[in-house]
Coordinates of C-alpha atoms in Angstrom, one line a residue:
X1 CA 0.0 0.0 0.0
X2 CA 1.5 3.5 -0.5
X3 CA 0.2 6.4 1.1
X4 CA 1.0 9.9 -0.1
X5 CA 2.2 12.5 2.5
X6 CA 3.5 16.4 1.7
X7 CA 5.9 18.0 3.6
X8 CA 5.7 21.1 5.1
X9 CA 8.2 22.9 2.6
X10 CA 6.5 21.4 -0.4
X11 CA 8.1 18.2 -1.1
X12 CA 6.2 15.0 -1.4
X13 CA 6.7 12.1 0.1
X14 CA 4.8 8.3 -0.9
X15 CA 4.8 6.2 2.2
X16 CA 5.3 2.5 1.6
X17 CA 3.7 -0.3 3.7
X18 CA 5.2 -3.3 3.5
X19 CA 2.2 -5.3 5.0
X20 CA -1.2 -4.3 4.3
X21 CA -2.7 -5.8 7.5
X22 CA -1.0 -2.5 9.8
X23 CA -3.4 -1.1 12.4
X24 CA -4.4 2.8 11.1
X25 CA -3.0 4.1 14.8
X26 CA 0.3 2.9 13.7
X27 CA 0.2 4.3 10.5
X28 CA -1.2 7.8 12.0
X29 CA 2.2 7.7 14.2
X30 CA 4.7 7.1 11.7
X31 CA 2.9 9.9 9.0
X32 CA 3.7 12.3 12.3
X33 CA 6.9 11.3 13.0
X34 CA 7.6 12.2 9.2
X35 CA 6.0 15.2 9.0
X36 CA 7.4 16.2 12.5
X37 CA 11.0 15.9 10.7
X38 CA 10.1 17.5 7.3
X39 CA 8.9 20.6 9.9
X40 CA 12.1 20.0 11.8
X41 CA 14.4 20.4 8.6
X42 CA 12.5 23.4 7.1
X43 CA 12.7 25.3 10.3
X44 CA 16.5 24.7 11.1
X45 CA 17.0 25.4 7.6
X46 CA 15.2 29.2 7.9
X47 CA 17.6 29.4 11.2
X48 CA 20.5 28.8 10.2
X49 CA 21.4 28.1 6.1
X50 CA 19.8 31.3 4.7
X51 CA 21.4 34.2 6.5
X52 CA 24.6 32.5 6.3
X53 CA 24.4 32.2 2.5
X54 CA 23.3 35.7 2.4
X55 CA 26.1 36.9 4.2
X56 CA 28.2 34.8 1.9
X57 CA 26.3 36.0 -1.3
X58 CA 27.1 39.7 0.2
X59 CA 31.1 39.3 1.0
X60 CA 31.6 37.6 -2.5
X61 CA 29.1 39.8 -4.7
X62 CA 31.4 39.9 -8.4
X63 CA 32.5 43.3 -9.3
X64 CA 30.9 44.0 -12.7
X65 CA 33.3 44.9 -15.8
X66 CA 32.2 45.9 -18.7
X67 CA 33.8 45.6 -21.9
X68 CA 34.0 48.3 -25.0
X69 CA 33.0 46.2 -28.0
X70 CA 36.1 45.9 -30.7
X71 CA 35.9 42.6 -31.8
X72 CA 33.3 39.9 -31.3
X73 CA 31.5 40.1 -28.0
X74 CA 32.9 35.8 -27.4
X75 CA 36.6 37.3 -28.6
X76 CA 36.7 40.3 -26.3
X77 CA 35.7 38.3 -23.0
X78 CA 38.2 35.7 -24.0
X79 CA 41.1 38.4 -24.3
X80 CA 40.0 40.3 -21.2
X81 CA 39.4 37.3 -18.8
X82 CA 43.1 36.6 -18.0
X83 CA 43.5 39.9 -16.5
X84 CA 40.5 40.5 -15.3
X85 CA 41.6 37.1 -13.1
X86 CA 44.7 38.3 -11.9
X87 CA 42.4 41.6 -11.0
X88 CA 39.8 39.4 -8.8
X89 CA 43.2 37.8 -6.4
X90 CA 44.6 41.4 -6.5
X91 CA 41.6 42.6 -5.2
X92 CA 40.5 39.5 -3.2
X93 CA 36.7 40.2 -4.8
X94 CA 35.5 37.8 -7.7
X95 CA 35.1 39.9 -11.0
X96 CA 32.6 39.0 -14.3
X97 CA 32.6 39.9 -17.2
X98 CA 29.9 42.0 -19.2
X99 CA 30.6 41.8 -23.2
X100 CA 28.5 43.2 -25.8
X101 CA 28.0 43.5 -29.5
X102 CA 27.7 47.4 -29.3
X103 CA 28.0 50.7 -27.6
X104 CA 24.5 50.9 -27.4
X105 CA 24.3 47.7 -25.1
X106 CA 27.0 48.8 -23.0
X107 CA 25.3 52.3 -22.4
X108 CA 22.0 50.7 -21.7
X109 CA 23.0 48.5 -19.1
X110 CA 25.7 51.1 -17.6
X111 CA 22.6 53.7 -17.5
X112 CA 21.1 50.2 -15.7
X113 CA 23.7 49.6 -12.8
X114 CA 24.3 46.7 -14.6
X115 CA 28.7 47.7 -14.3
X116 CA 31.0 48.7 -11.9
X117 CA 34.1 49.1 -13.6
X118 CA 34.7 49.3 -17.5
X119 CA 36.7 49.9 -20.5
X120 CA 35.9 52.6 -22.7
X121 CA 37.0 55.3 -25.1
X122 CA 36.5 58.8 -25.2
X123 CA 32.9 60.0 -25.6
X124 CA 32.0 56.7 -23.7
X125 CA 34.0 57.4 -20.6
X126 CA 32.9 61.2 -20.6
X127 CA 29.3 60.1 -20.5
X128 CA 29.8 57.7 -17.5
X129 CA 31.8 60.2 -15.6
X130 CA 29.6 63.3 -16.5
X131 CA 26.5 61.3 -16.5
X132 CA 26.7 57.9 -14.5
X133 CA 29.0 58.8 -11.5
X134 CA 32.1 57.0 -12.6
X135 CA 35.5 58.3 -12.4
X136 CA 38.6 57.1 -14.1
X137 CA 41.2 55.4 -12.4
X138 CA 43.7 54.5 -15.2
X139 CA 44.6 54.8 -19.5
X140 CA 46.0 52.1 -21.5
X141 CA 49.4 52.5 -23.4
X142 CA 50.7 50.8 -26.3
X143 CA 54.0 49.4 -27.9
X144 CA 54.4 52.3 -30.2
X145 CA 55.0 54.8 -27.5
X146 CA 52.2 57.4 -29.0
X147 CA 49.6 58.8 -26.8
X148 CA 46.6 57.7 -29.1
X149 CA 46.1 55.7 -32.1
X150 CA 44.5 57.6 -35.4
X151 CA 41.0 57.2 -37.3
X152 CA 41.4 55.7 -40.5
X153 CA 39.1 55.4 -44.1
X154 CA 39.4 51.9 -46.0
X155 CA 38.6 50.8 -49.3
X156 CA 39.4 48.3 -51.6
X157 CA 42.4 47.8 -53.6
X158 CA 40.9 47.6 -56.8
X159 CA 37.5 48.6 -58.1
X160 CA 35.3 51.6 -59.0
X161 CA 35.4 53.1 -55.6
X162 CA 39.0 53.3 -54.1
X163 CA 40.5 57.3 -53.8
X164 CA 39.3 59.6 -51.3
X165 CA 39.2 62.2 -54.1
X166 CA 36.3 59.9 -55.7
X167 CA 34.8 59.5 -52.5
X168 CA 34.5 63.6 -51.4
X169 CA 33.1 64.3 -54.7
X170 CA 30.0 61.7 -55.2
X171 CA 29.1 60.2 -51.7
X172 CA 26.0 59.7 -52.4
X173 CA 27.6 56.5 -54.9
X174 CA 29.2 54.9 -52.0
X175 CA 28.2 52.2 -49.4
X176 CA 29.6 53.4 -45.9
X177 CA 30.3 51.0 -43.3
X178 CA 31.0 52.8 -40.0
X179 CA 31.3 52.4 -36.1
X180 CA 28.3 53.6 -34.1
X181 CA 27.4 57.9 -33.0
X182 CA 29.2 56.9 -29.8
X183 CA 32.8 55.3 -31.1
X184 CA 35.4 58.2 -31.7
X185 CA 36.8 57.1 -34.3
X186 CA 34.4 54.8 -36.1
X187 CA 32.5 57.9 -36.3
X188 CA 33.0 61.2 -34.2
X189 CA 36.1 61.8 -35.5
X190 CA 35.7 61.0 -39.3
X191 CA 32.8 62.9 -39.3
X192 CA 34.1 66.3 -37.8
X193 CA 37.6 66.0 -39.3
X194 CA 36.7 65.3 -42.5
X195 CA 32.9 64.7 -44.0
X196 CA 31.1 67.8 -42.0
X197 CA 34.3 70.3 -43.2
X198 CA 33.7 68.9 -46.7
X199 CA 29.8 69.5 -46.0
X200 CA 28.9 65.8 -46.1
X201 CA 27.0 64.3 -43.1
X202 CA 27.8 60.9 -42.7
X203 CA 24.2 59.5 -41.8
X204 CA 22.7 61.3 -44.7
X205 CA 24.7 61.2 -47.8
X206 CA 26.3 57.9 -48.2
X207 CA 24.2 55.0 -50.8
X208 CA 23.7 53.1 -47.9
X209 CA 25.0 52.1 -45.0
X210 CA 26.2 49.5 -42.2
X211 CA 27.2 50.4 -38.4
X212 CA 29.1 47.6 -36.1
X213 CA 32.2 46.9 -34.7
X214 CA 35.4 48.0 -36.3
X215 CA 36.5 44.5 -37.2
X216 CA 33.0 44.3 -39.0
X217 CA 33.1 47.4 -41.2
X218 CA 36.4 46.3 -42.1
X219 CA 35.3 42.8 -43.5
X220 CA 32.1 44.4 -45.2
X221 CA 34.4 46.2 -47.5
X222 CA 36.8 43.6 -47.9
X223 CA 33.7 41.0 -48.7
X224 CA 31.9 44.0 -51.4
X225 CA 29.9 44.6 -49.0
X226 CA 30.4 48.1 -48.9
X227 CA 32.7 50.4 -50.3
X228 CA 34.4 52.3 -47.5
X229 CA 34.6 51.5 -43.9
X230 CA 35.8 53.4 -40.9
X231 CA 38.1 52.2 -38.6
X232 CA 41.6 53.0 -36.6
X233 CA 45.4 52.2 -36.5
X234 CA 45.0 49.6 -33.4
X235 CA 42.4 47.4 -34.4
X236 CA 43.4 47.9 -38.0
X237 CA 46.2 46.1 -37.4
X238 CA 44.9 43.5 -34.8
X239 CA 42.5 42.8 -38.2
X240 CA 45.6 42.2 -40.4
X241 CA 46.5 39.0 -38.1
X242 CA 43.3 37.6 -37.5
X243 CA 42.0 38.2 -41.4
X244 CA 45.5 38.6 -43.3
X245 CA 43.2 37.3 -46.6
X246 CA 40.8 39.9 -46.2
X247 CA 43.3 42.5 -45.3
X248 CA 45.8 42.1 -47.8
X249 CA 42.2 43.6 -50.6
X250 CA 42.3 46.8 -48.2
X251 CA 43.7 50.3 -48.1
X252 CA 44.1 53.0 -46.2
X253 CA 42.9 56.3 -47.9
X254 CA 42.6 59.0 -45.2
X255 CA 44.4 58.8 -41.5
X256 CA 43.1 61.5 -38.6
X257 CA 44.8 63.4 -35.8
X258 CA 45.4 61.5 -32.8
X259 CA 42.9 60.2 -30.7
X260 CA 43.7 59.8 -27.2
X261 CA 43.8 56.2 -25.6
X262 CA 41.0 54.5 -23.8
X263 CA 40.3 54.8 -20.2
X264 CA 39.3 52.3 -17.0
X265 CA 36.3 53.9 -15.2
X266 CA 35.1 52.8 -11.9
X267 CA 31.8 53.8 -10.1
X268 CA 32.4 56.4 -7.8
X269 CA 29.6 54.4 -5.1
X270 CA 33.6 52.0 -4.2
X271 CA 35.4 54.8 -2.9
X272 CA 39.0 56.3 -2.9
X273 CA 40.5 53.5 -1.2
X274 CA 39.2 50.9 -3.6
X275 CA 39.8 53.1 -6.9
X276 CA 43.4 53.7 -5.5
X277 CA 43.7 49.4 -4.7
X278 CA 42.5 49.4 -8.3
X279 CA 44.7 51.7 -9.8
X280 CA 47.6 50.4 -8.2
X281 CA 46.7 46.6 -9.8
X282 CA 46.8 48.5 -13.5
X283 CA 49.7 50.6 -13.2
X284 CA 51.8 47.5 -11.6
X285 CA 50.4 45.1 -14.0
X286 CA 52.7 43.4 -16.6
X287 CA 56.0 45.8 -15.2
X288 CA 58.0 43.1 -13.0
X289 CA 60.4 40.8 -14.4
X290 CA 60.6 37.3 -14.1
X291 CA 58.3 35.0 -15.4
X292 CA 55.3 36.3 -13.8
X293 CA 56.0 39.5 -15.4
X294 CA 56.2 37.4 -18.7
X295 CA 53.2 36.4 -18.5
X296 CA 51.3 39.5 -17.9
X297 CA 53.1 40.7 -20.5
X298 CA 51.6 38.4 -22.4
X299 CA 48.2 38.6 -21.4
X300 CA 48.6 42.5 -22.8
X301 CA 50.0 41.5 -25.9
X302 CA 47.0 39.3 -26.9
X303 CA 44.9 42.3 -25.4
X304 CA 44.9 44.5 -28.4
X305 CA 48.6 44.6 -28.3
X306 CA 48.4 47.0 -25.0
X307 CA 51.9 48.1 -22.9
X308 CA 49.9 48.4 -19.6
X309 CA 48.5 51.1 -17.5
X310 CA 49.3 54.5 -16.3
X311 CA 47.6 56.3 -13.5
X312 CA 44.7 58.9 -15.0
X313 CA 42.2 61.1 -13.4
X314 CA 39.0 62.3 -14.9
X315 CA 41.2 65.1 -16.8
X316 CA 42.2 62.6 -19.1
X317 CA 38.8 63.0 -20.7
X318 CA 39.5 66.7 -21.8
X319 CA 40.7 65.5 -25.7
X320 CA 37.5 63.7 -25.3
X321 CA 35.4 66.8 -24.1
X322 CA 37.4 68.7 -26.8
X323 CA 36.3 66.2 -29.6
X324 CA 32.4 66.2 -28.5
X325 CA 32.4 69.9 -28.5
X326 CA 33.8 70.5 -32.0
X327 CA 31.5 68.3 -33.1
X328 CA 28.8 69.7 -31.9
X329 CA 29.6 73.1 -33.4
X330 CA 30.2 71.8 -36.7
X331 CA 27.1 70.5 -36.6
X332 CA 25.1 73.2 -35.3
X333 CA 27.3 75.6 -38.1
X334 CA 26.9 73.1 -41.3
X335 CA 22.8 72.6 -40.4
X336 CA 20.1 74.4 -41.8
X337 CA 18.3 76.7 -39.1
X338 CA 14.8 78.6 -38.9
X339 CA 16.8 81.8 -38.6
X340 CA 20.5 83.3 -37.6
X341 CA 18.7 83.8 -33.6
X342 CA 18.3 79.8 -33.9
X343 CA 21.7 78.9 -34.7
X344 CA 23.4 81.9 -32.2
X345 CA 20.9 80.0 -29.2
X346 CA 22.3 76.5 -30.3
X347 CA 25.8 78.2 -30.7
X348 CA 25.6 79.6 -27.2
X349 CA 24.3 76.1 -25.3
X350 CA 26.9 74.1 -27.0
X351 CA 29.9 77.0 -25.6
X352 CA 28.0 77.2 -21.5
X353 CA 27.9 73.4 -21.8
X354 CA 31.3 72.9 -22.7
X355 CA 32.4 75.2 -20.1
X356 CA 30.7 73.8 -17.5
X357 CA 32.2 70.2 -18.4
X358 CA 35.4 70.8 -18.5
X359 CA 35.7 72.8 -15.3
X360 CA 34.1 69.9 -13.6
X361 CA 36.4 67.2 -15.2
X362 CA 39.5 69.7 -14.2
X363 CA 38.1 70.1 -10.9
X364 CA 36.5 67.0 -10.0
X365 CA 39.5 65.0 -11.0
X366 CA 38.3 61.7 -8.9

């Protein structure tokens, strides 16, 4: 005979009886005793395993990073994820890893609380700073000694569409591929250093267009899937290894200014002894000798070829600040207006704005 019970925390239980001639009083007793010990168990369990798994849960809560999209969302959390270990021991925290497919996903889930710390480039890291109560703690280096990298315009080798000359004079017969409004140079930059002074505005005149990551405007042109791409020294290069097929069909027609260097942010809610703990990590990392010091060398190399760290402060983002502002003047001086009062009022914003920015990233500084 079998005789269902339900324990107190949900769970059911079927009660076998081995010989059918048992007297009810019996069977009354031991369904008790059962229940008595599913009760038991539930209620040492409330005592005892929940707040020490919450306090658990608390100490060990994983400090969020998020990661600027370059390549592949799967190829940039492989190449951060060796650091980003060493990081965790430094630290003595655990530390995941948020990576996305575009800007627009990292801005949504920063605006989110969704990261604590992240990796970003100029307009990016002015946002979060201005914006979403971040500061930076550090800027990457590179190899070449230079204190950015440089916007870049390719095309084909061969075809119908391959001189910058050709491409200033009939836009409108060209298929752009470019980064997103927020990447500096897979779009801010291009667009105020060269298109708007040449009075074409990139979302507006081109054929057609594609937007995504810098590695894939790079491979829409090489494929014919477009006819010029935007795109920058660094991950130009990092493109040359991992496509050298599709690379060796590209050119570079135009190069920009520099373009200052990327920038770790952390949320301003850890405070100056935990940015500083941080900081320290970065600027150390990958600068002793021996073979540990090999090996976070390495770790860098694979890491869009980066040198390491040095200490920044939210000043850093003044290029950045500079860049945005530009922009936004060009814009407001190449666009058609209601009248001259119009423009002067946009004019004036854009100047008071600026202004007020840059005094609080000079005075803020952390």
């Amino acid at each position: 005979m079998q005789v269902p019970v339900h324990g107190a925390d949900g769970a059911s239980f079927v009660l076998h009886a081995r010989h059918t001639t048992e007297r009810p009083r019996m069977m009354a007793r031991r369904v008790l005793a059962l229940l008595w010990r599913c009760v038991l168990a539930v209620l040492l369990g409330l005592a005892f395993a929940v707040p020490m798994q919450t306090a658990a849960a608390a100490d060990e809560a994983p400090l969020r990073f998020g990661i600027l999209p370059l390549g592949g969302a799967f190829e940039s959390r492989n190449d951060w994820e060796p650091l980003l270990a060493d990081l965790s021991r430094a630290i003595g925290r655990p530390v995941s890893v948020l990576s996305v497919n575009s800007y627009e996903a990292l801005e949504q889930a920063i605006q989110r609380d969704q990261v604590d710390m992240a990796f970003l480039s100029g307009k990016m890291a002015l946002d979060t700073v201005t914006q979403r109560r971040m500061s930076v703690v550090a800027q990457v280096t590179r190899h070449d000694g230079l204190p950015g990298y440089r916007a870049l315009l390719l095309t084909r080798k061969t075809g119908p569409r391959t001189t910058l000359k050709g491409l200033l004079a009939e836009p409108e017969r060209w298929r752009l591929a470019r980064g997103e409004s927020r990447s500096v140079s897979g779009f801010i930059v291009p667009q105020l250093q060269l298109f708007l002074p040449n009075h074409i505005a990139m979302e507006t005149r081109f054929a057609s267009e594609v937007v995504g990551t810098h590695q894939a405007t790079a491979l829409a042109v090489a494929n014919g899937e477009a006819d010029v791409a935007t795109n920058n020294t660094a991950d130009f290069e990092r493109f040359k290894l991992q496509f050298p097929a599709e690379a060796e069909r590209l050119q570079v027609i135009w190069e920009s200014e520099l373009i200052p260097h990327a920038q770790i942010v952390v949320r301003r809610e850890y405070g100056p002894e935990f940015q500083k703990k941080v900081q320290a990590f970065l600027v150390e990392y990958a600068r002793g000798k021996g073979p540990r010091g090999d090996a976070e060398r390495a770790v860098l190399k694979s890491l869009h070829d980066l040198a390491g760290f040095v200490a920044a402060d939210n000043s850093s983002l003044l290029p950045a600040a500079k860049l945005a502002y530009q922009l936004a003047r060009q814009s407001a001086m190449s666009s058609q207006w209601v009248n001259e009062a119009a423009r002067q009022a946009r004019l004036q914003r854009i100047e008071s704005g600026y202004a007020e920015q840059t005094g609080a990233l000079r005075g803020s500084g952390r």
